[in-house]
PDB file of C-alpha atoms in Angstrom:
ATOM      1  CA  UNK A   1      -9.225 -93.624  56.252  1.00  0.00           C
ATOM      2  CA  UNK A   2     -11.885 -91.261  57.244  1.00  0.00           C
ATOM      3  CA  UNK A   3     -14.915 -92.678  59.500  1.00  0.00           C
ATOM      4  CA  UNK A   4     -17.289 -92.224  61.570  1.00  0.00           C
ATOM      5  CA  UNK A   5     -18.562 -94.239  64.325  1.00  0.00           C
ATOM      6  CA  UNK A   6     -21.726 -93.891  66.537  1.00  0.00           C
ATOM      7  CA  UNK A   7     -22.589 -95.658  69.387  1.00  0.00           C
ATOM      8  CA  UNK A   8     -25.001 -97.328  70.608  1.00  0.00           C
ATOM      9  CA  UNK A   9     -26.569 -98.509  67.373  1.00  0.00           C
ATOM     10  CA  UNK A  10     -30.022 -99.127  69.321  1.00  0.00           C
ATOM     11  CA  UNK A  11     -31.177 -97.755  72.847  1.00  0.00           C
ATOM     12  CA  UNK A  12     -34.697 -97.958  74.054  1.00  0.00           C
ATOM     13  CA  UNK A  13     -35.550 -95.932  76.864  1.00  0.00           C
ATOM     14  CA  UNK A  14     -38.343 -94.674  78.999  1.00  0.00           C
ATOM     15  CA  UNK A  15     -40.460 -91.524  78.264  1.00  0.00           C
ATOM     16  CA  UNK A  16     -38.462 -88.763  80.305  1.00  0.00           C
ATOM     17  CA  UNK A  17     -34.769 -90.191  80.306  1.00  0.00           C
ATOM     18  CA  UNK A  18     -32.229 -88.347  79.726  1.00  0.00           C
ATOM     19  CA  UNK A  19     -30.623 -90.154  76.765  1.00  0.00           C
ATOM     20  CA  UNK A  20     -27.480 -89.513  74.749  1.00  0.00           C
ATOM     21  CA  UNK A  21     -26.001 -90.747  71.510  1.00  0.00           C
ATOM     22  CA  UNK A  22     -22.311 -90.543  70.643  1.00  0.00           C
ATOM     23  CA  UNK A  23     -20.203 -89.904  67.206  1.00  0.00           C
ATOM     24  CA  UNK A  24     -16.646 -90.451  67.379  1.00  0.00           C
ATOM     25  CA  UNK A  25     -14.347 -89.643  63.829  1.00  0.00           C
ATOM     26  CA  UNK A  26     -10.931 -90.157  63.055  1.00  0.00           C
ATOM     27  CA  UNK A  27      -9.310 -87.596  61.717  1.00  0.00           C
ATOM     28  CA  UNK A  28      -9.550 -83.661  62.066  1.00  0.00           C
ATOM     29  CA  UNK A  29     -13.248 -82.157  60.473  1.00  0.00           C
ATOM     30  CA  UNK A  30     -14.569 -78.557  59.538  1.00  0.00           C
ATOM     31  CA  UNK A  31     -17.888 -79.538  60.546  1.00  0.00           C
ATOM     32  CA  UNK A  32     -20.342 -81.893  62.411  1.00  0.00           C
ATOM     33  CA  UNK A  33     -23.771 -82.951  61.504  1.00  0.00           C
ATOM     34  CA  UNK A  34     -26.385 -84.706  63.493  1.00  0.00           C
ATOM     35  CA  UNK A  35     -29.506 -85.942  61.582  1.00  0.00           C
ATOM     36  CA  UNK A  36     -32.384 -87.716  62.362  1.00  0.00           C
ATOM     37  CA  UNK A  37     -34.702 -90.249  60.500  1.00  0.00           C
ATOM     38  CA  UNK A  38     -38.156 -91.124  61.264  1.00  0.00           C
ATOM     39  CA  UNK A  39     -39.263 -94.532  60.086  1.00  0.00           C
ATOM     40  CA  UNK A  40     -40.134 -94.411  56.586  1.00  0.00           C
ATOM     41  CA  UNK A  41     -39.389 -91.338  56.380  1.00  0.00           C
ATOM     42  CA  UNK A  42     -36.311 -88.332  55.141  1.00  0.00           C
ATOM     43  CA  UNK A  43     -34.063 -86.792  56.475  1.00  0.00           C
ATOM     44  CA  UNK A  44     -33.823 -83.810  58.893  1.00  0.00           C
ATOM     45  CA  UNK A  45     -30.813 -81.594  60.297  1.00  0.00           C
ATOM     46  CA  UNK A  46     -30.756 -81.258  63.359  1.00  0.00           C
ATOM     47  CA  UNK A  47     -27.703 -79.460  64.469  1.00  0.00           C
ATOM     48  CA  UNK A  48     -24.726 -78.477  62.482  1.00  0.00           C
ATOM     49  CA  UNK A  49     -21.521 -77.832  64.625  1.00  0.00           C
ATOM     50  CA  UNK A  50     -17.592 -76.986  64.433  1.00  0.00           C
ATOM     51  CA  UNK A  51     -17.455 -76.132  67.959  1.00  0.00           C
ATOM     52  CA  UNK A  52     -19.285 -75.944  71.705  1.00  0.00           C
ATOM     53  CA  UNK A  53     -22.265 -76.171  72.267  1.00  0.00           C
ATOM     54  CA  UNK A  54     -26.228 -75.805  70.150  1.00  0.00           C
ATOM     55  CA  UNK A  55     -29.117 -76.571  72.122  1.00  0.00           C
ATOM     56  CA  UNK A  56     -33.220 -76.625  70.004  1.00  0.00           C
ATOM     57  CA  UNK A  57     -35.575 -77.130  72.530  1.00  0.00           C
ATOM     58  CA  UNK A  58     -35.005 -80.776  74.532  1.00  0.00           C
ATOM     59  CA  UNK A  59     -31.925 -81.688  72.344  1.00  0.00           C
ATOM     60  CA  UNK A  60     -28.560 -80.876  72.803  1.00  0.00           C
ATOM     61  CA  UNK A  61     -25.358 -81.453  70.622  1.00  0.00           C
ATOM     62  CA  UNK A  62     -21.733 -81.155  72.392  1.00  0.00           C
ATOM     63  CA  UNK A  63     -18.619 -81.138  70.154  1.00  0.00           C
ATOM     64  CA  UNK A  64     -14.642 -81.927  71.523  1.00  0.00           C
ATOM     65  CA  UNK A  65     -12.549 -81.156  68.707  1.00  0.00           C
ATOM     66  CA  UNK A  66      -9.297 -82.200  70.723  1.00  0.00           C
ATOM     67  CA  UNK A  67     -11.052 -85.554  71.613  1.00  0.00           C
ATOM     68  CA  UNK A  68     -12.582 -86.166  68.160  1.00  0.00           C
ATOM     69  CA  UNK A  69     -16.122 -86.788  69.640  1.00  0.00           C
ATOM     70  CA  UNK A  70     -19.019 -85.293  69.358  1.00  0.00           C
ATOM     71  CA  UNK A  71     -22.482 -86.390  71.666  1.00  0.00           C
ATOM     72  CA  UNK A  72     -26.128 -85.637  71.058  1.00  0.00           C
ATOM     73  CA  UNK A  73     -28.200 -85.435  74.312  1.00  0.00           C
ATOM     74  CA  UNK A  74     -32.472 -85.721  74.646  1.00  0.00           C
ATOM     75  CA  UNK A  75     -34.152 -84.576  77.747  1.00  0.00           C
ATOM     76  CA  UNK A  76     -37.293 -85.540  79.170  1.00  0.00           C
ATOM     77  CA  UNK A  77     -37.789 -87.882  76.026  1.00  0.00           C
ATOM     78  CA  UNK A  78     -40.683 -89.160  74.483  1.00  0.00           C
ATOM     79  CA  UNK A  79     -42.218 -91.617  72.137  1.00  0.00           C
ATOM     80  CA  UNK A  80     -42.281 -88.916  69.328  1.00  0.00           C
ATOM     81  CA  UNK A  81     -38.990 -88.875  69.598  1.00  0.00           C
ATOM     82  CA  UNK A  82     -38.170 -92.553  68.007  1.00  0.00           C
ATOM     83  CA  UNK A  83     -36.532 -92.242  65.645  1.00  0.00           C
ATOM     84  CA  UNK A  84     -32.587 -92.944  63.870  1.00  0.00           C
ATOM     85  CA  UNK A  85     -29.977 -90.472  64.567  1.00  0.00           C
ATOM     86  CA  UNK A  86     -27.247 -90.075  62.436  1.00  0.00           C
ATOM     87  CA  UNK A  87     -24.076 -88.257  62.886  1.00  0.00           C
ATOM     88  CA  UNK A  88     -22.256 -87.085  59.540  1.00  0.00           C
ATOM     89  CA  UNK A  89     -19.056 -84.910  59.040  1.00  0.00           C
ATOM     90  CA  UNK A  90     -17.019 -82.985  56.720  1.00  0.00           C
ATOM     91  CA  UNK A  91     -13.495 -84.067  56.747  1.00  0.00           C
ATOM     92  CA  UNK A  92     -12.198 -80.531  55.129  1.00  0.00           C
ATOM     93  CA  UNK A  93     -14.289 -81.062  51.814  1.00  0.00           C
ATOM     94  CA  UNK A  94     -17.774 -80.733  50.710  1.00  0.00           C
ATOM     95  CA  UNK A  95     -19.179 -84.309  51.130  1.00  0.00           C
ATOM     96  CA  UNK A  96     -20.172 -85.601  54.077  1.00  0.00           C
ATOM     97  CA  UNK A  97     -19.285 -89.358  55.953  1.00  0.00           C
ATOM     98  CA  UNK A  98     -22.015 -90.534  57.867  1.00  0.00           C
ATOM     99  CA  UNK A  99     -21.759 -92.866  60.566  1.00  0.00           C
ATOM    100  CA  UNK A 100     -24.499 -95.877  60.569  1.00  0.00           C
ATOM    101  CA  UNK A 101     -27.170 -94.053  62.905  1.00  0.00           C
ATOM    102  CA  UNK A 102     -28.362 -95.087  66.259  1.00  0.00           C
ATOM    103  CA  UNK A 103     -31.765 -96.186  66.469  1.00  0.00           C
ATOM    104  CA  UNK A 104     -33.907 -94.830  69.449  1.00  0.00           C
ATOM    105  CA  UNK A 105     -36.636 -96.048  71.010  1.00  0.00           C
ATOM    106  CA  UNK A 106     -38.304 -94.406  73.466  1.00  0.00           C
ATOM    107  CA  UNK A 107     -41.680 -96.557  75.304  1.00  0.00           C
ATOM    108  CA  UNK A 108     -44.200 -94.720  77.121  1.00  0.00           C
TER     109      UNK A 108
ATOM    110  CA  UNK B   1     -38.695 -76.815  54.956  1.00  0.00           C
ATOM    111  CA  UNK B   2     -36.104 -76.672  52.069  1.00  0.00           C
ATOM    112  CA  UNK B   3     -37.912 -77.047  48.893  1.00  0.00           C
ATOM    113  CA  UNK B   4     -36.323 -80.415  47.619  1.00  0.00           C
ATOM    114  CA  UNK B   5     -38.609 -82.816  45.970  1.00  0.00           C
ATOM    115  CA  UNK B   6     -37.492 -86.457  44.575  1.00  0.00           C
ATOM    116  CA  UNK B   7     -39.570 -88.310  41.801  1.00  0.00           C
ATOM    117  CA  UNK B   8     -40.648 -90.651  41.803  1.00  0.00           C
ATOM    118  CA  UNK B   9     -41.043 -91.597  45.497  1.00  0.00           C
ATOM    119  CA  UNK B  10     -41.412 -95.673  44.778  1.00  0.00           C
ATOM    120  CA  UNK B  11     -40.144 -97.541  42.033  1.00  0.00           C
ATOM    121  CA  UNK B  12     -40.453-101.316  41.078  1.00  0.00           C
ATOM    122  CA  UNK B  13     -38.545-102.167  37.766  1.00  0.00           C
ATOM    123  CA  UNK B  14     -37.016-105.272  35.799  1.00  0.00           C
ATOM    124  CA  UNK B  15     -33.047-105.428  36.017  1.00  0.00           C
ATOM    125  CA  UNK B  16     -31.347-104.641  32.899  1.00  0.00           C
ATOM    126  CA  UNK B  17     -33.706-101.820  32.300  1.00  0.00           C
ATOM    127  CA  UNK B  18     -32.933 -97.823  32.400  1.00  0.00           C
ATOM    128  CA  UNK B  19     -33.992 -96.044  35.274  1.00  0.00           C
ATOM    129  CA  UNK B  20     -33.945 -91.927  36.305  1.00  0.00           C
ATOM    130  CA  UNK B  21     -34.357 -90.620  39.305  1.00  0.00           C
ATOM    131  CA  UNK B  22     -34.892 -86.874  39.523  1.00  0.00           C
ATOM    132  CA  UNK B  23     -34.123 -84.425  42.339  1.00  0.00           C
ATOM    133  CA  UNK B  24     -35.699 -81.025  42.232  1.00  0.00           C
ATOM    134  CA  UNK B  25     -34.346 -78.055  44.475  1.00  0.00           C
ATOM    135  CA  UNK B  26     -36.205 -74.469  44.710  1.00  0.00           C
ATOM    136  CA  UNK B  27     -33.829 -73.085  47.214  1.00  0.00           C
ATOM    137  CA  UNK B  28     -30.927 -72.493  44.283  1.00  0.00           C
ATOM    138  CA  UNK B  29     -28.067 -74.345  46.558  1.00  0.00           C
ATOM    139  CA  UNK B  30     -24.904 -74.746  44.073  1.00  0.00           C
ATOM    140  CA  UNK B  31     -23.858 -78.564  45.551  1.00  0.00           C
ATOM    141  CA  UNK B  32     -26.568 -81.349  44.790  1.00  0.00           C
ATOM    142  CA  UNK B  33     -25.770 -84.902  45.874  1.00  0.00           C
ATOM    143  CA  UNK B  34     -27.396 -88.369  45.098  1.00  0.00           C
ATOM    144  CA  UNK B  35     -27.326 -90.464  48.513  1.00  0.00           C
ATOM    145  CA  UNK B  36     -28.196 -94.455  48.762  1.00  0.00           C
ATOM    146  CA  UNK B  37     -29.213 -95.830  52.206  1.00  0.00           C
ATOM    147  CA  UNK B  38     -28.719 -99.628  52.878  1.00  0.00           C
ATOM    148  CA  UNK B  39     -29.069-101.892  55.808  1.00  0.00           C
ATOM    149  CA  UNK B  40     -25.957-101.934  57.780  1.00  0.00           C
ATOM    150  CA  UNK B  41     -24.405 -98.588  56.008  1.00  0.00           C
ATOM    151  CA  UNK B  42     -24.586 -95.586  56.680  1.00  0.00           C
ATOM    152  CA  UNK B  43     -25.638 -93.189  53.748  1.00  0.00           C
ATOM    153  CA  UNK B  44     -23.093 -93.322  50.771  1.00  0.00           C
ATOM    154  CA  UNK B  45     -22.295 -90.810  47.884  1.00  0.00           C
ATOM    155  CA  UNK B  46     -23.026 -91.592  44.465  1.00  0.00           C
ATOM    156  CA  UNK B  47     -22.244 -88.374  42.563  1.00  0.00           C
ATOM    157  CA  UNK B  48     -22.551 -85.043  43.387  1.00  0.00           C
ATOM    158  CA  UNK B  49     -22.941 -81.801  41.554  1.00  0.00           C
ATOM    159  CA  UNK B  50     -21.084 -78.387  42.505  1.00  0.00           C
ATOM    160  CA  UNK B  51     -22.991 -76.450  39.535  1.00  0.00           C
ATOM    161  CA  UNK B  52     -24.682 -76.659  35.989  1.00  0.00           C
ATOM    162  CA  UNK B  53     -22.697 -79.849  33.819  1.00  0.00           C
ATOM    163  CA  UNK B  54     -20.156 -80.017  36.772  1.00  0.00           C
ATOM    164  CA  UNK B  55     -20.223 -83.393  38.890  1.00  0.00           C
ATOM    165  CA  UNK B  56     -17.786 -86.016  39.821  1.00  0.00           C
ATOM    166  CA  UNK B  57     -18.203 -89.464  41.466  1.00  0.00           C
ATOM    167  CA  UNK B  58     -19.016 -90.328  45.343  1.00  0.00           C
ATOM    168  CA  UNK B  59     -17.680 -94.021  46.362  1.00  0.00           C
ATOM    169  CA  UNK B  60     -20.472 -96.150  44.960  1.00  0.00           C
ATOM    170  CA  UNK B  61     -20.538 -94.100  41.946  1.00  0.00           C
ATOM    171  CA  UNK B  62     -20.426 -97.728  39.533  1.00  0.00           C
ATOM    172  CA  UNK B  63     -23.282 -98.410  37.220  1.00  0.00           C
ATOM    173  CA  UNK B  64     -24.693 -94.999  38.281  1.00  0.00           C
ATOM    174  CA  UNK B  65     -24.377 -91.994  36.071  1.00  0.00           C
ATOM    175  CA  UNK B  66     -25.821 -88.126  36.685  1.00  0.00           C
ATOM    176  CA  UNK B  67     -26.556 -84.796  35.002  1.00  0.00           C
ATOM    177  CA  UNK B  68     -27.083 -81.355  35.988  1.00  0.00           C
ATOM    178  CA  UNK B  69     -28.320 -79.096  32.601  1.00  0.00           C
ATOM    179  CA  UNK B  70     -30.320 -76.914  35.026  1.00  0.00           C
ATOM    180  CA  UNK B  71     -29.657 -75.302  38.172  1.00  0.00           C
ATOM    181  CA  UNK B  72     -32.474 -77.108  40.441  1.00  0.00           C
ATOM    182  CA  UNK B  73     -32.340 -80.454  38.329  1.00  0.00           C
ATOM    183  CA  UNK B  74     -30.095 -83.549  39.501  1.00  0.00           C
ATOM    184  CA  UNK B  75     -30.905 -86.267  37.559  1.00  0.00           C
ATOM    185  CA  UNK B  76     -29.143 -89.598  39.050  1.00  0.00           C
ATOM    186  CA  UNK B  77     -29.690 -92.471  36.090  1.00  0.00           C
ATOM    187  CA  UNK B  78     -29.054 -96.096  36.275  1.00  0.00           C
ATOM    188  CA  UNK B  79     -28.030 -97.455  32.782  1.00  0.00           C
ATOM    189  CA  UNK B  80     -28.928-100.795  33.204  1.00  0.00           C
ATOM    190  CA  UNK B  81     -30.753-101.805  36.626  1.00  0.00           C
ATOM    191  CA  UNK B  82     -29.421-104.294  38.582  1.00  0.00           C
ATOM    192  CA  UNK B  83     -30.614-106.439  41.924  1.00  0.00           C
ATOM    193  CA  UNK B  84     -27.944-104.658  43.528  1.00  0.00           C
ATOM    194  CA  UNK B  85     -28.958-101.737  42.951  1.00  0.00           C
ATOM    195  CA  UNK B  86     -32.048-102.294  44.966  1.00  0.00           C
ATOM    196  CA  UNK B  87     -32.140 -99.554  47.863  1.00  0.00           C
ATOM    197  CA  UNK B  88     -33.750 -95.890  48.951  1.00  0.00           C
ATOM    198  CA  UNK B  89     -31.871 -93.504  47.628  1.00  0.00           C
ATOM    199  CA  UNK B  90     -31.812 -89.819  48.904  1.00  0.00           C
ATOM    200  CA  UNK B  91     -31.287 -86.248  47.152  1.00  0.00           C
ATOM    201  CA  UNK B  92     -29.335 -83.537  49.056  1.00  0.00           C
ATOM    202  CA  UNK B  93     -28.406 -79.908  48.442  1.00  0.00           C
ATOM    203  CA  UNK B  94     -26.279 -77.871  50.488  1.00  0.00           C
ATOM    204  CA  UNK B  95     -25.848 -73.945  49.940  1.00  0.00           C
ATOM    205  CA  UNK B  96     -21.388 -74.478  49.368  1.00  0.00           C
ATOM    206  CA  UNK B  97     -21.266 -77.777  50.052  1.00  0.00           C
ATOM    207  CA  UNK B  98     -18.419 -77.264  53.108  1.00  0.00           C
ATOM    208  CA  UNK B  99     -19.297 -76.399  56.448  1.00  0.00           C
ATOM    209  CA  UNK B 100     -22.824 -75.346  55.792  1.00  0.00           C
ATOM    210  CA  UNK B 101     -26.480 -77.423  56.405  1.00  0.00           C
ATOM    211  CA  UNK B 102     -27.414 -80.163  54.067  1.00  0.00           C
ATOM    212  CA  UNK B 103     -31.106 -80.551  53.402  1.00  0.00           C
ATOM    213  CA  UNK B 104     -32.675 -83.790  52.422  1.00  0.00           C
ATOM    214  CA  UNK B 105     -35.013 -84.728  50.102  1.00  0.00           C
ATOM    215  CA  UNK B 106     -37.933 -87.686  51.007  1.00  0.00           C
ATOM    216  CA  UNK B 107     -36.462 -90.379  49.674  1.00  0.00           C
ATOM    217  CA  UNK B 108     -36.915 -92.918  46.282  1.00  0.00           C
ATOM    218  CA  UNK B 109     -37.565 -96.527  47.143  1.00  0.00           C
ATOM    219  CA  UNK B 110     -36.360 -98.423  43.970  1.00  0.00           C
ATOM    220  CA  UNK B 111     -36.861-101.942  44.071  1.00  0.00           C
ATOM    221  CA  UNK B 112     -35.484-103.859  41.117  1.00  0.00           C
ATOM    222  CA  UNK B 113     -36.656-107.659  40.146  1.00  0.00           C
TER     223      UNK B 113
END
């Protein structure tokens, strides 16, 4: 069966950790998504990956095809930056599998 | 942002009445999907759309059903409303659907009594 798993599925933090959020899947994928949700609110794309490395500003999304596991990193994070992140992926086919999100908190 | 728009935006009906949900793209992506987000799941397919009058089920497709007459129209319609059925549902596009960005609309909150 085709999944997706994320982990943690909460983290609060401190404003300026460095904080990271993992997505694990089990079987191969053509692509990676990671997505994030304010409360109450849609849906944004973050990153979209197949391979490496992307970096936008303070986040950072890692993908290891080999190891099936993919990890978004925050630096220097802040309260704006609450929010749920959710990791999706194309197993070989146009729809996407998300995993259940990770909810971030980040106090001041 | 992606010009996707989702009407209405909150929704409180009676079960066992019709309800349509409409998803409106300007961005003239051929895949359209119809998303619902509950507690403890992540996002699940409906139905989706790869282009006018063709769609085909996602895997909580039951008591949902869709059409797609118009390029930038995905309307997702539930025949008979049930308490079940109660959730925010979400409207995506995505230029080809495989390997390329999806873009999100705001989200319907239907709540059904």
């Amino acid at each position: 069966k085709n999944e997706v798993e994320q982990s943690p599925q909460n983290l609060t933090a401190q404003e300026g950790e460095f904080i990271t959020i993992n997505c694990s899947y089990s079987v191969g994928i053509s692509a990676l998504h990671w997505l994030q949700q304010h409360p109450g609110g849609g849906i944004v794309s973050l990153f979209m990956l197949s391979s490496g490395k992307k970096k936008h500003g303070r986040l950072i999304a890692t993908i290891n095809i080999q190891e099936k596991h993919s990890s978004l990193h925050i630096t220097a994070s802040h309260p704006r930056d609450s929010a749920v992140y959710i990791c999706a992926v194309n197993f070989g086919n146009e729809k996407l599998t998300f995993g259940t999100g990770t909810r971030l908190t980040i106090i001041p | 942002d992606a010009g996707i728009t989702q009407s209405p935006r909150h929704k409180v009906t009676e079960t066992g009445t019709p309800v349509t949900l409409r998803c409106h793209q300007t961005e003239n992506h051929r895949y359209m999907y119809w998303y619902r987000q509950d507690p403890g799941h992540g996002l699940r397919l409906i139905h989706y759309s790869y282009g006018v009058k063709d769609t085909d089920k996602g895997e909580v497709s039951d008591g949902y059903s869709v059409s797609r007459s118009k390029t930038e129209d995905f309307l997702l319609t539930l025949e008979s409303a049930t308490s079940s059925q109660t959730s925010v549902y979400f409207c995506a596009i995505s230029y080809s659907g495989r390997n390329t960005e999806a873009f999100f609309g705001q989200g319907t909150r239907l709540t059904v009594v």
